[in-house]
Structure formats: structure tokens, C-alpha cells
Amino acid sequence: MHATHEVTNQPTPLVDYNLFETNRPLRDALKLNVPQLDTAPLTALGAAVGTATMQTHARLANVHTPQLHSHDRQGRRIDQVEFHPSYHALMTAAVGAGLHGTPWAEHVATTLGTGVSSLPPEGALAPRGGPSALTPSPHVLRAAGFMLFTELEPSMLCPISMSYAATPALRRNAALYADWGPRLTSRQYDPVLKPVLQKAGVTMGMGMTEKQGGSDVRANTTQAVADGNDAWGARYRLTGHKWFFSAPMCDAFLVLAQAPAGLSCFFLPRVLPDGTLNALYIQRLKDKLGNKANASSEVEFVQATAWLLGEEGRGVPQILEMGTMTRLDCALGSSGLMRQALALALNHTRQRLAFGKPLIEQELMRNVLADLALESEAATALSIRLARAFDRPGDAHEQLMARLLTPVAKFWICKRGAGFAQEAMECLGGNGYVEEGGEGVMARIYREMPVNSIWEGAGNIMALDLLRALRKGDVASALAQELAPALGQHAALDRLARSLPQRVEAMATETEARRLAQDVALAVQAALLARSAPPAVFAAFCASRLGGDWGQTFGSLGSGTDFQAILERALPQ
Ligand SMILES: Cc1cc2nc3c(=O)[nH]c(=O)nc-3n(C[C@H](O)[C@H](O)[C@H](O)COP(=O)(O)OP(=O)(O)OC[C@H]3O[C@@H](n4cnc5c(N)ncnc54)[C@H](O)[C@@H]3O)c2cc1C
């Protein structure tokens, strides 16, 4: 009771609930893609990331942002970034859950023996028994975990994602892989900068973007000069800069630089094997729109020591191997954020009364919420489908799907994210726009959304990459095969499915690339919903997204939509 009024009609925050158990679209997507998957680890993770304690860590890590200490008190360079203890708590949890490297654990164990990877899992969220090397679909399991963790805090997942993505590229240098591979799959978070052999676990980042060229990495000017050989292979000295260099407290980075034979991929550790700091100087931290808990820096290399991965001159395809995995994570991340924004909107509108009844019972609000629910479920379905492709690298169809759907999913899901977040925020009215307290999470989601669309290849770059993917095999037949199980269930999907393979074969021009990426995404999403979602969701998705019964904002589904069924399915309780 306040002196002037009683506080009423303000919803209670969404906290202490199981994010996995209450996410029917995710559970059904997993059932469709990997029916035999043991989801017990996800239930454990879903409970852990939904707690008030973890949500407090997420808030504190965003409020107390990373601080750069370029020098110590005595004026010596140290180039260290200091994080709030809550950031470390989140990192401990994410590494403990294996989100940074579990899918590679089996390869590490079989090629290198148990080594450090046999260290017992640590951290509050380490799910008992998994995700583990024995899981039949480790990438799918990890993808679902990544989506759940995104709902807790997305920005600190940047180094987690880069560590996941960097590991396969390291195999190109067996000696480096032997020392670093086991530590990259270890479940122990060890944030102290020290030589790799003294570490229980490590994280990795990547440095491609320079001032004069980001998307066009061929414009990179950082120079690499040969400097002999040692236990880790061909050693070089790197001089130059990186304009965006996220998570600079990672233990090592994959970096692009110009060698005599052309742009090459190098492995650059923060601490050299003799314990000295490598010549990587952090100039400043970026002041970003969102992504606050994560440090993104600008760096310079002054004859920094690095080791060659693979061959000189093959840097772009090598680092793109890493880029493909981080692009998957962009799609997963945006899908996770959509789900979280939707859950918050549903939680609010169920409790908030306006004009005599709960907002969720107002017809037009039901249209908005149901439309968001369709978008969120379609994003989840496509993301998990894409992750499945990474679990079957030996399967020709899955290889083509990974190549095709990576740019498609990254383009479409991330593009839809910002508009989605704005609409979900509006469901909370003015509270949605306010940073403070539990509901401030919505503002955080809104500020975070655009980054997944920009980094790791912005929208146009993804659409252009789709055109390259079309030349990688019989993509038209693979796409037709992918859509076939859903044919005959909705006229609009049938029409699109019939026309798409021809458009794919005809090879779209650059001008048409975004339209093609959109249509492939929508067709695959609809085909997945036909099999994993209830008829009400599938029908409304097809009618609106494919059949034209839709306006230009969320909340414009046709009046024949089964709003009740769609909303009941989406509710987080
Ligand atoms: C928070 C944050 C963290 C980041 N962290 C890292 C990191 O750790 N490591 C790293 O290497 N990079 C990082 N980046 C950089 C990011 O990957 C680049 O910003 C991105 O790839 C785009 O490059 P650019 O900024 O140079 O823009 P540009 O390449 O100049 O592109 C600008 C626009 O032009 C479009 N465009 C480019 N070429 C074409 C074309 N041929 N046709 C049509 N359109 C085109 C792009 O789609 C984009 O919309 C980070 C960025 C952000 C925002």
C-alpha cells in the first residue's frame, strides 16, 4: 500500500518456471527431427535457466558492463577486460552445460584419447548424463540448449558460440588440436589468462572484420610474416588491426591475415606457451546498442605470434567453416529471443486487465499474440531442422540442406527478429519500453535482436550466399525432397513448393536473392509445421505467410484463424 494509491493490475514477472517443459513448439520440433532424443538434460537446463537467481545474474551482467584495463597501476600494459561476477556465473553455467563444445567431444576423445575432456563436468547447470558424446544428435541437443540459454542471456553466448564454431577448424593443425581440442570441450570454465597447458578449459573467438572491409574480407590488410617452425607448426608474426573483435578475453582467436600466398587463417593465442602475453593490444571497447554483457573490442597486433591453420592462401574457406556454425547460432539465437519475447508478452497479457477483461481475451490482442506465436514456432522449427543437418555430415542430402538452409535461416529468422521484438514489446505497453526490473528484459531483447542479423554476414551477404549455395549440387531436387512430405495439405504450400525448384534451377539474379531466400525459408517452415505443429498452426501459417491472407504488420491474421488453439499451445505455463 502506497500513501497515495494501491498498486494493482501490474502482472507478476515470469520467473521460476521450466523453459523447456513449457515450450511445446521446441519439444515437438525435437520429436520430429530426433524422435529418440533423450531430453532429460534439456529439462534440467530449462529449469535452471528459469530461476530467479540466474535471471538476476543476467540482469547484473548487463547493468555492470565489461571494463577495459589497458594498463595496470604501474603503467604496464595488461589489456584485460574485467567482467562482473554475474558474467562469470553465466559463463560457468553455459560451459558446464556443454554449449560451447559438447558436439565435438566424441571426436576429441577418439582422436586424442580422454585427456582433459575427461574432467568431470562442473557448474550448476551441467545436466547429468548429457549433452554427451554418446548423444545420437549432439548438434540438435546443443542447439536446443543454446536456444534455452539465449532466453536467459544472449550476449555472453558470443564466446560460447565462437568456441563451438572454432573447434573443427583447429583440426587442420594436429599439434594445436592436441593441446587445445580437449580444453575446448572441457566443461570447466577457466577465465584466467595463462598458458594453455595450465588451463582446465578454454574459449575462442574470431577476428576477420577490419575498418576498410568487413563483408569483403579480401580487403584485409593485416600482414603475416613467416617466423620459423615449432611444435605447433609454421609460426608467423602478425601486424595490423581488427575493427570488431568480440570477447577479447578468449584464450585464442582464429584471425585472417595476408600471407605471401594470400589471405590465410591463423591461430593467435592471448598467452604464448612461455607465459608471456601475446602482442595483441585492445584499443577500446565498442559502445553498442545492445549485447551489453559481451565485450566487443578494437584491437591491434604488433608482430603478434600466430600459427598457420591449413594452407596459406586458403583463409577464406577455412574461416567460413567457422562462420557456418556461428550462422546456425544466429538463427538459434533469434529463435530463442522470439520465444522469450512471446512468453513475456503472453505472461503480461494474461494478467493485465483493460476495458473489463484480460488483454489476452481482447480480440485484436489475440490476433497479435497468435501471429507472434506462429512466427516464433516457425523460427524454432527451421532452426532445429538446420541443426539436424550438422549431425549428419556424411549424408549427401543433409550436406546440401546445411549449405542451403544456413544462409536462408540466418537471413530470414534474424530479419524477422527486430519487428517481432517491437510488437512483443508493445504488448506490454509502456512497461515494455522501460529498462528497469524484470520486465526490462523486453527492452534488452529489443536491443539485442538486430545484432544476429548484422554479424557473421549481414542480410544481403546471406542472400548472396544462398545464390552460391545453389551451385553446390542438385539443390532443386534436394529442396523438392525436403518439401515432399508436406504436399497435398494446403493449396498455398503446394503452389510454392511446385514453383520453388524451378526458381532454384533458373538461378536467381542478385536483385532477386532476398525474395528467393524469403520464399525458401517460408516453404521449409510451412513443410516442417505440417509435421510438427497442430493443424491450427499449420493452416494459419500457410494462409497468412503463403496464401496472402495477411496484412503488413503482426496482428493481421484472417478472421477464420483458430486463435484459441494457437494461443493455448504458445502459453509458457
Ligand atoms: C556487436 C558486434 C560484434 C562483432 N564481433 C565481431 C568479431 O568478433 N569478429 C569479427 O570478425 N567481426 C565482428 N563483427 C563484425 C561483423 O561481422 C561485421 O560488422 C559484418 O560482417 C558486416 O561488415 P561491415 O561492418 O564491414 O559492413 P560492410 O561490409 O560495409 O556492409 C555494409 C552493408 O552492405 C551490405 N553489403 C556488403 N556487400 C554487399 C554486396 N556485394 N551486395 C549487396 N550488399 C552488400 C551488407 O549486407 C551490409 O548490410 C561484429 C559486429 C558487431 C555489430
XYZ file of C-alpha atoms and ligand atoms in Angstrom:
626
model
C 0.000 0.000 0.000
C 1.431 3.405 -1.008
C 0.416 6.611 0.719
C -1.474 7.798 -2.364
C -2.731 4.589 -4.015
C -2.687 0.822 -4.126
C -0.611 -0.894 -6.812
C -2.953 -3.158 -8.733
C -3.246 -4.703 -12.189
C 0.539 -4.966 -12.580
C 1.470 -8.519 -13.672
C 3.862 -10.680 -11.696
C 7.114 -11.439 -13.550
C 7.685 -14.688 -15.398
C 10.197 -16.488 -13.203
C 10.946 -19.879 -11.662
C 9.432 -21.922 -14.450
C 10.861 -24.590 -16.739
C 11.667 -23.028 -20.103
C 11.908 -26.390 -21.828
C 8.897 -28.155 -20.356
C 6.647 -25.205 -21.194
C 7.950 -24.786 -24.762
C 5.699 -27.108 -26.774
C 6.890 -25.926 -30.194
C 10.510 -26.716 -29.290
C 9.618 -30.105 -27.835
C 7.615 -31.008 -30.937
C 10.383 -29.820 -33.275
C 12.796 -32.097 -31.421
C 10.350 -35.013 -31.663
C 10.093 -34.534 -35.416
C 13.822 -34.274 -36.028
C 15.243 -36.698 -33.469
C 12.405 -38.842 -32.078
C 14.804 -40.888 -29.941
C 16.463 -37.877 -28.305
C 16.809 -38.084 -24.524
C 15.520 -34.670 -23.472
C 16.265 -35.065 -19.753
C 19.289 -32.731 -19.986
C 17.079 -30.072 -21.568
C 14.520 -30.406 -18.792
C 17.318 -29.842 -16.272
C 18.701 -26.900 -18.223
C 15.220 -25.437 -18.770
C 14.599 -25.431 -15.013
C 17.984 -23.951 -14.194
C 17.818 -21.046 -16.655
C 14.320 -20.137 -15.482
C 15.313 -19.448 -11.883
C 15.269 -16.050 -10.228
C 18.939 -16.480 -9.338
C 20.012 -16.917 -12.935
C 17.765 -14.089 -14.105
C 19.447 -11.840 -11.552
C 22.844 -12.834 -12.934
C 21.625 -11.948 -16.433
C 20.412 -8.536 -15.279
C 23.592 -7.728 -13.358
C 25.835 -8.822 -16.238
C 24.005 -6.343 -18.476
C 23.927 -3.477 -15.988
C 27.577 -3.788 -14.904
C 29.126 -3.880 -18.330
C 32.675 -5.060 -19.111
C 35.504 -2.617 -18.354
C 38.786 -2.412 -20.247
C 42.002 -2.127 -18.250
C 44.680 -1.400 -20.822
C 47.389 -0.855 -18.151
C 47.984 -1.845 -14.546
C 48.509 0.728 -11.776
C 52.217 0.881 -12.529
C 51.652 1.626 -16.198
C 52.395 -1.797 -17.643
C 50.133 -2.942 -20.438
C 47.817 -5.735 -19.392
C 44.995 -5.487 -21.984
C 42.443 -7.193 -19.815
C 38.697 -6.826 -19.655
C 37.052 -7.080 -16.274
C 33.587 -8.616 -16.038
C 31.037 -8.576 -13.247
C 30.929 -11.840 -11.219
C 27.471 -12.494 -12.700
C 29.007 -12.699 -16.187
C 31.351 -15.389 -14.905
C 28.421 -17.186 -13.258
C 26.630 -17.270 -16.618
C 29.747 -18.453 -18.434
C 30.275 -21.184 -15.825
C 26.714 -22.333 -16.399
C 26.911 -22.291 -20.213
C 30.255 -24.097 -20.307
C 29.030 -26.502 -17.627
C 26.056 -27.317 -19.851
C 28.441 -28.008 -22.723
C 27.004 -25.367 -25.078
C 30.496 -24.371 -26.250
C 31.799 -27.724 -27.391
C 29.950 -30.897 -26.489
C 29.247 -31.964 -30.092
C 32.992 -32.289 -30.666
C 33.718 -34.256 -27.507
C 33.470 -37.601 -29.245
C 35.957 -36.606 -31.952
C 38.360 -35.277 -29.338
C 38.047 -38.410 -27.235
C 38.507 -40.818 -30.146
C 41.374 -38.995 -31.862
C 43.232 -37.676 -28.836
C 42.251 -40.008 -26.005
C 40.413 -38.802 -22.945
C 42.880 -36.166 -21.671
C 41.340 -33.020 -20.321
C 37.931 -33.779 -21.832
C 37.514 -36.478 -19.192
C 37.495 -33.866 -16.443
C 34.226 -34.104 -14.545
C 31.530 -31.626 -15.577
C 31.411 -28.583 -13.360
C 28.938 -25.799 -12.924
C 25.424 -25.599 -11.610
C 23.762 -26.342 -14.928
C 25.774 -29.369 -16.001
C 22.962 -31.739 -16.943
C 23.525 -35.190 -15.537
C 24.484 -37.578 -18.288
C 24.431 -35.102 -21.138
C 24.614 -33.460 -23.533
C 27.374 -36.003 -24.026
C 29.470 -37.583 -26.699
C 27.103 -40.532 -26.726
C 24.074 -38.499 -27.733
C 22.886 -39.553 -31.215
C 22.339 -35.952 -32.301
C 24.714 -33.794 -30.290
C 24.261 -30.728 -32.503
C 20.471 -30.829 -32.147
C 20.715 -31.296 -28.392
C 23.199 -28.489 -28.119
C 21.060 -26.295 -30.416
C 18.026 -26.722 -28.172
C 20.172 -25.947 -25.120
C 21.572 -22.870 -26.848
C 18.048 -21.630 -27.543
C 17.032 -22.115 -23.924
C 20.134 -20.344 -22.637
C 19.511 -17.479 -25.053
C 16.278 -16.828 -23.183
C 18.356 -16.297 -20.068
C 21.110 -14.105 -21.555
C 22.121 -13.989 -25.210
C 25.134 -11.685 -25.334
C 27.572 -13.768 -23.280
C 26.796 -16.628 -25.636
C 29.033 -14.874 -28.186
C 32.267 -16.533 -26.943
C 30.338 -19.755 -26.319
C 29.208 -19.787 -29.946
C 32.655 -18.902 -31.304
C 34.279 -21.667 -29.257
C 31.754 -24.165 -30.664
C 32.428 -22.922 -34.181
C 36.229 -22.786 -33.987
C 36.901 -26.350 -32.917
C 36.542 -28.129 -36.302
C 38.854 -25.606 -37.995
C 41.572 -26.442 -35.464
C 41.776 -29.975 -36.822
C 43.799 -28.545 -39.704
C 46.755 -28.308 -37.339
C 47.109 -31.605 -35.463
C 49.596 -30.314 -32.895
C 47.431 -27.343 -31.955
C 44.361 -29.550 -31.880
C 46.073 -31.970 -29.500
C 46.702 -29.208 -26.933
C 43.568 -27.115 -27.454
C 40.860 -29.589 -28.576
C 40.364 -31.301 -25.199
C 40.253 -27.970 -23.379
C 37.703 -26.625 -25.849
C 35.353 -29.474 -24.993
C 36.038 -29.400 -21.250
C 33.066 -28.443 -19.075
C 35.230 -26.260 -16.839
C 35.152 -22.506 -17.286
C 38.575 -21.099 -16.556
C 38.683 -17.329 -17.191
C 42.276 -16.654 -16.087
C 44.763 -15.821 -18.842
C 47.592 -18.362 -18.653
C 49.385 -20.825 -20.950
C 47.066 -23.408 -22.436
C 48.667 -26.408 -20.744
C 47.847 -24.899 -17.349
C 44.178 -24.395 -18.193
C 41.209 -26.636 -17.355
C 39.119 -25.181 -20.150
C 39.475 -22.552 -22.877
C 37.318 -20.341 -25.107
C 37.977 -18.990 -28.594
C 36.985 -16.002 -30.717
C 37.495 -14.831 -34.274
C 38.942 -11.760 -35.983
C 38.028 -11.037 -39.575
C 36.478 -7.572 -39.788
C 38.813 -4.631 -40.438
C 37.985 -0.948 -40.919
C 38.239 -0.980 -44.693
C 36.378 -4.263 -45.178
C 34.020 -6.455 -43.200
C 31.846 -8.417 -45.581
C 34.591 -8.177 -48.189
C 37.390 -9.745 -46.152
C 39.602 -9.799 -49.228
C 40.282 -6.152 -48.383
C 42.031 -7.205 -45.130
C 45.437 -5.562 -44.738
C 46.817 -7.266 -41.612
C 50.150 -8.742 -42.665
C 51.604 -12.130 -41.715
C 55.346 -12.705 -41.989
C 56.854 -16.192 -41.624
C 58.841 -16.669 -38.403
C 60.053 -20.279 -38.440
C 58.567 -23.520 -37.168
C 57.977 -25.019 -33.754
C 55.858 -27.666 -32.045
C 52.628 -26.022 -33.271
C 53.835 -25.824 -36.887
C 54.531 -22.796 -39.101
C 54.812 -19.668 -36.958
C 54.145 -16.126 -38.222
C 54.257 -12.536 -36.966
C 51.040 -10.581 -37.500
C 50.900 -6.785 -37.736
C 47.683 -4.879 -38.306
C 44.291 -4.465 -36.679
C 40.732 -5.777 -36.296
C 37.860 -3.308 -36.114
C 35.464 -5.730 -34.457
C 36.969 -8.318 -32.120
C 34.405 -9.691 -29.683
C 35.151 -11.421 -26.412
C 38.828 -10.402 -26.324
C 39.346 -12.355 -23.088
C 39.042 -15.582 -25.038
C 42.167 -17.712 -24.846
C 42.770 -17.749 -28.605
C 41.361 -16.492 -31.895
C 41.129 -17.506 -35.498
C 42.395 -14.486 -37.399
C 42.589 -13.658 -41.090
C 45.773 -12.028 -42.366
C 47.609 -11.580 -45.660
C 50.485 -14.055 -46.069
C 52.752 -14.221 -49.144
C 50.354 -16.700 -50.852
C 47.247 -14.660 -49.967
C 44.640 -14.357 -47.240
C 45.266 -17.074 -44.662
C 43.782 -18.322 -41.424
C 45.899 -18.084 -38.275
C 45.609 -19.276 -34.720
C 46.506 -16.478 -32.324
C 46.588 -17.196 -28.557
C 46.329 -14.442 -25.926
C 49.106 -16.049 -23.845
C 52.125 -17.649 -25.511
C 53.408 -21.061 -24.416
C 56.214 -19.384 -22.395
C 53.618 -17.483 -20.335
C 54.124 -14.019 -21.862
C 51.162 -12.028 -23.195
C 50.926 -12.037 -26.981
C 51.299 -8.652 -28.734
C 47.546 -8.062 -29.028
C 46.571 -4.601 -27.830
C 42.963 -3.752 -27.033
C 42.382 -0.161 -28.192
C 38.913 0.284 -26.755
C 35.587 -1.471 -26.215
C 32.669 -0.739 -28.534
C 29.744 1.201 -27.086
C 26.939 -0.936 -28.562
C 23.164 -0.616 -28.902
C 22.665 -3.897 -27.051
C 24.697 -7.050 -26.452
C 25.844 -5.299 -23.291
C 27.227 -8.180 -21.237
C 29.565 -9.144 -24.063
C 32.736 -7.138 -24.646
C 33.394 -6.257 -28.296
C 36.716 -4.586 -28.863
C 39.004 -2.977 -31.403
C 42.491 -4.472 -31.384
C 45.901 -4.020 -32.912
C 48.552 -6.669 -33.455
C 52.197 -5.590 -33.289
C 54.181 -8.564 -34.521
C 51.803 -10.833 -32.634
C 52.699 -14.518 -32.725
C 50.316 -16.791 -34.617
C 50.346 -20.238 -36.182
C 49.060 -21.178 -39.627
C 45.933 -23.326 -39.926
C 45.713 -25.269 -43.163
C 47.375 -23.789 -46.241
C 48.490 -20.258 -46.954
C 46.017 -18.510 -49.266
C 43.041 -20.669 -48.180
C 41.988 -18.446 -45.306
C 38.508 -17.536 -46.518
C 37.098 -21.070 -46.940
C 38.757 -22.083 -43.694
C 37.268 -19.316 -41.605
C 33.918 -19.780 -43.358
C 33.827 -23.261 -41.849
C 33.626 -21.433 -38.544
C 31.237 -18.851 -39.994
C 28.759 -21.570 -40.954
C 28.460 -22.747 -37.369
C 28.114 -19.256 -35.953
C 25.413 -18.536 -38.544
C 23.483 -21.517 -37.235
C 23.794 -19.944 -33.790
C 22.468 -16.614 -35.091
C 19.309 -18.400 -36.242
C 19.079 -20.292 -32.950
C 19.679 -17.094 -31.005
C 16.982 -15.104 -32.778
C 14.558 -18.014 -32.388
C 15.326 -18.167 -28.667
C 14.804 -14.430 -28.296
C 11.497 -14.645 -30.171
C 10.291 -17.377 -27.844
C 11.317 -15.353 -24.809
C 9.627 -12.171 -26.073
C 6.469 -14.139 -26.838
C 6.484 -15.790 -23.401
C 6.828 -12.387 -21.723
C 4.022 -10.939 -23.858
C 1.734 -13.865 -23.020
C 2.592 -13.665 -19.329
C 1.758 -9.971 -19.270
C -1.432 -10.046 -21.304
C -2.869 -12.955 -19.303
C -2.675 -10.898 -16.132
C -3.242 -7.337 -17.257
C -6.855 -6.180 -17.389
C -8.016 -3.454 -19.744
C -11.530 -2.404 -20.611
C -13.005 -5.023 -18.307
C -11.111 -8.190 -19.212
C -7.582 -9.585 -19.571
C -5.722 -8.280 -22.598
C -5.278 -11.824 -23.852
C -9.056 -12.059 -24.191
C -9.328 -8.919 -26.316
C -9.886 -9.988 -29.919
C -7.327 -7.792 -31.543
C -4.667 -8.645 -28.944
C -5.366 -12.317 -29.601
C -4.615 -11.701 -33.239
C -1.273 -10.038 -32.400
C -0.244 -12.749 -29.951
C -1.275 -15.608 -32.231
C 0.591 -14.065 -35.145
C 3.730 -13.764 -32.997
C 3.248 -17.366 -31.869
C 3.186 -18.566 -35.484
C 6.372 -16.671 -36.281
C 8.115 -17.973 -33.174
C 7.142 -21.583 -33.798
C 8.207 -21.404 -37.457
C 11.584 -19.971 -36.429
C 12.066 -22.756 -33.886
C 11.116 -25.429 -36.418
C 13.549 -24.161 -39.054
C 16.407 -23.697 -36.579
C 16.155 -27.215 -35.171
C 15.848 -28.639 -38.700
C 19.033 -26.850 -39.691
C 20.860 -28.142 -36.602
C 19.904 -31.703 -37.612
C 21.820 -31.263 -40.857
C 25.022 -30.704 -38.863
C 24.588 -34.053 -37.141
C 24.818 -35.965 -40.427
C 27.824 -34.659 -42.339
C 28.146 -37.970 -44.212
C 24.642 -37.794 -45.686
C 24.539 -36.084 -49.104
C 21.015 -34.693 -48.673
C 21.827 -33.317 -45.233
C 25.028 -31.752 -46.555
C 23.041 -29.902 -49.205
C 20.457 -28.872 -46.624
C 23.161 -27.479 -44.348
C 24.592 -25.494 -47.250
C 21.186 -24.248 -48.426
C 19.412 -23.637 -45.142
C 22.259 -21.934 -43.260
C 22.086 -18.648 -45.220
C 18.309 -18.987 -45.605
C 17.657 -19.418 -41.867
C 20.204 -16.797 -40.828
C 18.712 -14.327 -43.303
C 15.047 -14.866 -42.629
C 14.821 -15.615 -38.909
C 17.231 -12.838 -37.930
C 15.494 -10.373 -40.283
C 12.134 -11.099 -38.662
C 13.552 -10.665 -35.164
C 13.569 -6.885 -34.760
C 9.962 -6.370 -35.915
C 8.909 -9.267 -33.739
C 10.575 -7.773 -30.659
C 8.941 -4.403 -31.261
C 5.485 -5.949 -31.464
C 6.038 -8.142 -28.396
C 7.277 -5.092 -26.507
C 4.143 -3.191 -27.448
C 2.023 -5.927 -25.854
C 3.438 -4.746 -22.510
C 2.554 -1.136 -23.222
C 4.802 1.424 -21.553
C 6.339 -1.172 -19.220
C 7.802 -2.874 -22.269
C 9.890 0.175 -23.085
C 11.305 0.534 -19.586
C 14.681 -0.943 -18.754
C 14.158 -1.461 -15.035
C 13.269 -4.690 -13.250
C 12.014 -7.977 -14.575
C 10.018 -6.580 -17.446
C 13.058 -4.591 -18.558
C 14.066 -7.850 -20.171
C 11.843 -6.894 -23.095
C 13.895 -3.763 -23.774
C 17.032 -5.899 -23.613
C 15.599 -8.318 -26.166
C 14.696 -5.430 -28.463
C 18.216 -4.007 -28.307
C 19.759 -7.431 -28.827
C 17.695 -8.541 -31.815
C 19.394 -6.672 -34.690
C 22.875 -7.970 -33.940
C 22.191 -11.500 -35.126
C 21.185 -10.080 -38.477
C 24.340 -7.958 -38.833
C 27.242 -10.009 -37.537
C 28.512 -13.164 -39.210
C 27.253 -11.871 -42.556
C 24.541 -9.221 -42.824
C 21.233 -9.808 -44.643
C 22.414 -9.120 -48.184
C 25.505 -11.230 -47.691
C 23.330 -14.150 -46.593
C 21.006 -13.749 -49.578
C 24.020 -13.640 -51.909
C 25.458 -16.699 -50.184
C 22.224 -18.512 -50.997
C 22.965 -17.912 -54.686
C 26.388 -19.524 -54.203
C 24.760 -22.456 -52.413
C 22.562 -23.090 -55.451
C 25.679 -24.048 -57.422
C 26.771 -26.701 -54.908
C 24.790 -29.650 -56.297
C 21.269 -30.594 -57.231
C 19.703 -28.188 -54.781
C 16.381 -28.117 -56.666
C 15.857 -31.872 -56.184
C 17.022 -31.729 -52.569
C 14.553 -28.944 -51.855
C 11.733 -30.822 -53.593
C 12.584 -33.893 -51.485
C 12.532 -31.779 -48.338
C 9.097 -30.342 -49.094
C 7.520 -33.560 -50.428
C 6.164 -34.957 -47.102
C 4.004 -31.834 -46.666
C 2.434 -31.749 -50.110
C -1.329 -32.053 -50.516
C -2.131 -30.435 -47.182
C -2.513 -26.784 -48.145
C -3.012 -25.305 -51.600
C -0.748 -22.320 -50.924
C 2.141 -24.525 -49.839
C 1.615 -26.811 -52.836
C 1.815 -23.814 -55.187
C 5.020 -22.505 -53.640
C 6.590 -25.961 -53.409
C 5.907 -26.552 -57.107
C 7.401 -23.263 -58.247
C 10.469 -23.149 -55.994
C 12.607 -25.906 -57.530
C 12.210 -24.225 -60.941
C 13.232 -20.875 -59.500
C 16.192 -22.531 -57.828
C 17.236 -24.191 -61.073
C 16.850 -20.949 -63.004
C 19.371 -19.342 -60.585
C 18.015 -16.076 -59.278
C 19.866 -12.851 -60.019
C 21.329 -10.802 -57.184
C 18.323 -8.488 -57.376
C 16.025 -11.424 -56.636
C 18.162 -13.037 -53.935
C 16.335 -11.720 -50.876
C 12.954 -12.736 -52.313
C 14.240 -16.235 -53.009
C 15.747 -16.577 -49.513
C 12.424 -15.499 -48.019
C 10.410 -17.957 -50.102
C 12.698 -20.918 -49.417
C 12.505 -20.121 -45.706
C 8.709 -19.869 -45.724
C 8.262 -23.058 -47.730
C 10.554 -25.086 -45.473
C 8.983 -23.601 -42.351
C 5.486 -24.491 -43.604
C 6.585 -28.009 -44.550
C 8.027 -28.508 -41.068
C 4.926 -27.144 -39.332
C 2.805 -29.565 -41.367
C 4.553 -32.351 -39.481
C 5.362 -30.933 -36.058
C 2.575 -28.448 -35.261
C -1.183 -28.841 -34.737
C -3.414 -28.203 -37.785
C -4.457 -24.755 -36.489
C -0.850 -23.514 -36.516
C -0.045 -25.008 -39.914
C -3.243 -23.670 -41.513
C -2.816 -20.149 -40.146
C 0.857 -20.045 -41.127
C 0.100 -21.124 -44.695
C -2.923 -18.840 -45.088
C -1.041 -15.783 -43.842
C 2.579 -16.231 -44.983
C 1.960 -18.193 -48.189
C -1.673 -17.556 -49.126
C -1.730 -13.756 -48.834
C -4.477 -13.632 -46.167
C -2.395 -11.228 -44.112
C -1.590 -7.549 -43.654
C 1.774 -5.869 -43.328
C 2.039 -5.902 -39.537
C 1.756 -8.665 -36.975
C -1.818 -8.996 -35.779
C -3.437 -9.163 -39.190
C -4.323 -12.851 -39.430
C -7.615 -13.676 -41.139
C -10.794 -14.000 -39.103
C -11.027 -17.742 -39.822
C -7.916 -18.374 -37.681
C -8.245 -20.707 -34.678
C -6.783 -18.201 -32.216
C -7.650 -20.265 -29.144
C -5.700 -23.309 -30.288
C -2.667 -21.265 -31.296
C -2.558 -19.317 -28.028
C -3.077 -22.334 -25.787
C -0.131 -24.019 -27.453
C 2.112 -20.996 -27.067
C 1.457 -20.254 -23.382
C 4.577 -20.656 -21.231
C 2.595 -22.130 -18.314
C 28.372 -6.382 -31.845
C 29.240 -6.842 -32.967
C 30.249 -7.751 -32.706
C 31.078 -8.198 -33.742
N 32.076 -9.088 -33.454
C 32.919 -9.468 -34.441
C 34.009 -10.362 -34.179
O 34.185 -10.838 -33.069
N 34.853 -10.675 -35.178
C 34.680 -10.175 -36.441
O 35.475 -10.504 -37.308
N 33.662 -9.349 -36.726
C 32.777 -8.984 -35.767
N 31.739 -8.127 -36.049
C 31.685 -7.522 -37.372
C 30.565 -8.010 -38.252
O 30.741 -9.356 -38.586
C 30.539 -7.072 -39.465
O 30.109 -5.811 -38.983
C 29.652 -7.560 -40.568
O 30.183 -8.730 -41.140
C 29.478 -6.504 -41.677
O 30.702 -5.973 -42.073
P 30.917 -4.387 -42.105
O 30.545 -3.846 -40.780
O 32.292 -4.095 -42.583
O 29.870 -3.837 -43.148
P 30.008 -3.828 -44.744
O 30.766 -4.999 -45.205
O 30.475 -2.487 -45.150
O 28.479 -3.990 -45.161
C 27.529 -2.922 -45.012
C 26.228 -3.365 -45.658
O 26.440 -3.609 -47.030
C 25.914 -4.871 -47.403
N 26.733 -5.421 -48.477
C 28.047 -5.721 -48.458
N 28.429 -6.227 -49.640
C 27.340 -6.246 -50.445
C 27.087 -6.657 -51.790
N 28.041 -7.200 -52.538
N 25.838 -6.523 -52.272
C 24.846 -6.005 -51.516
N 25.027 -5.599 -50.269
C 26.259 -5.730 -49.708
C 25.944 -5.702 -46.130
O 24.943 -6.713 -46.163
C 25.652 -4.654 -45.071
O 24.269 -4.502 -44.931
C 30.886 -7.704 -35.049
C 29.852 -6.793 -35.300
C 29.029 -6.368 -34.279
C 27.933 -5.394 -34.574
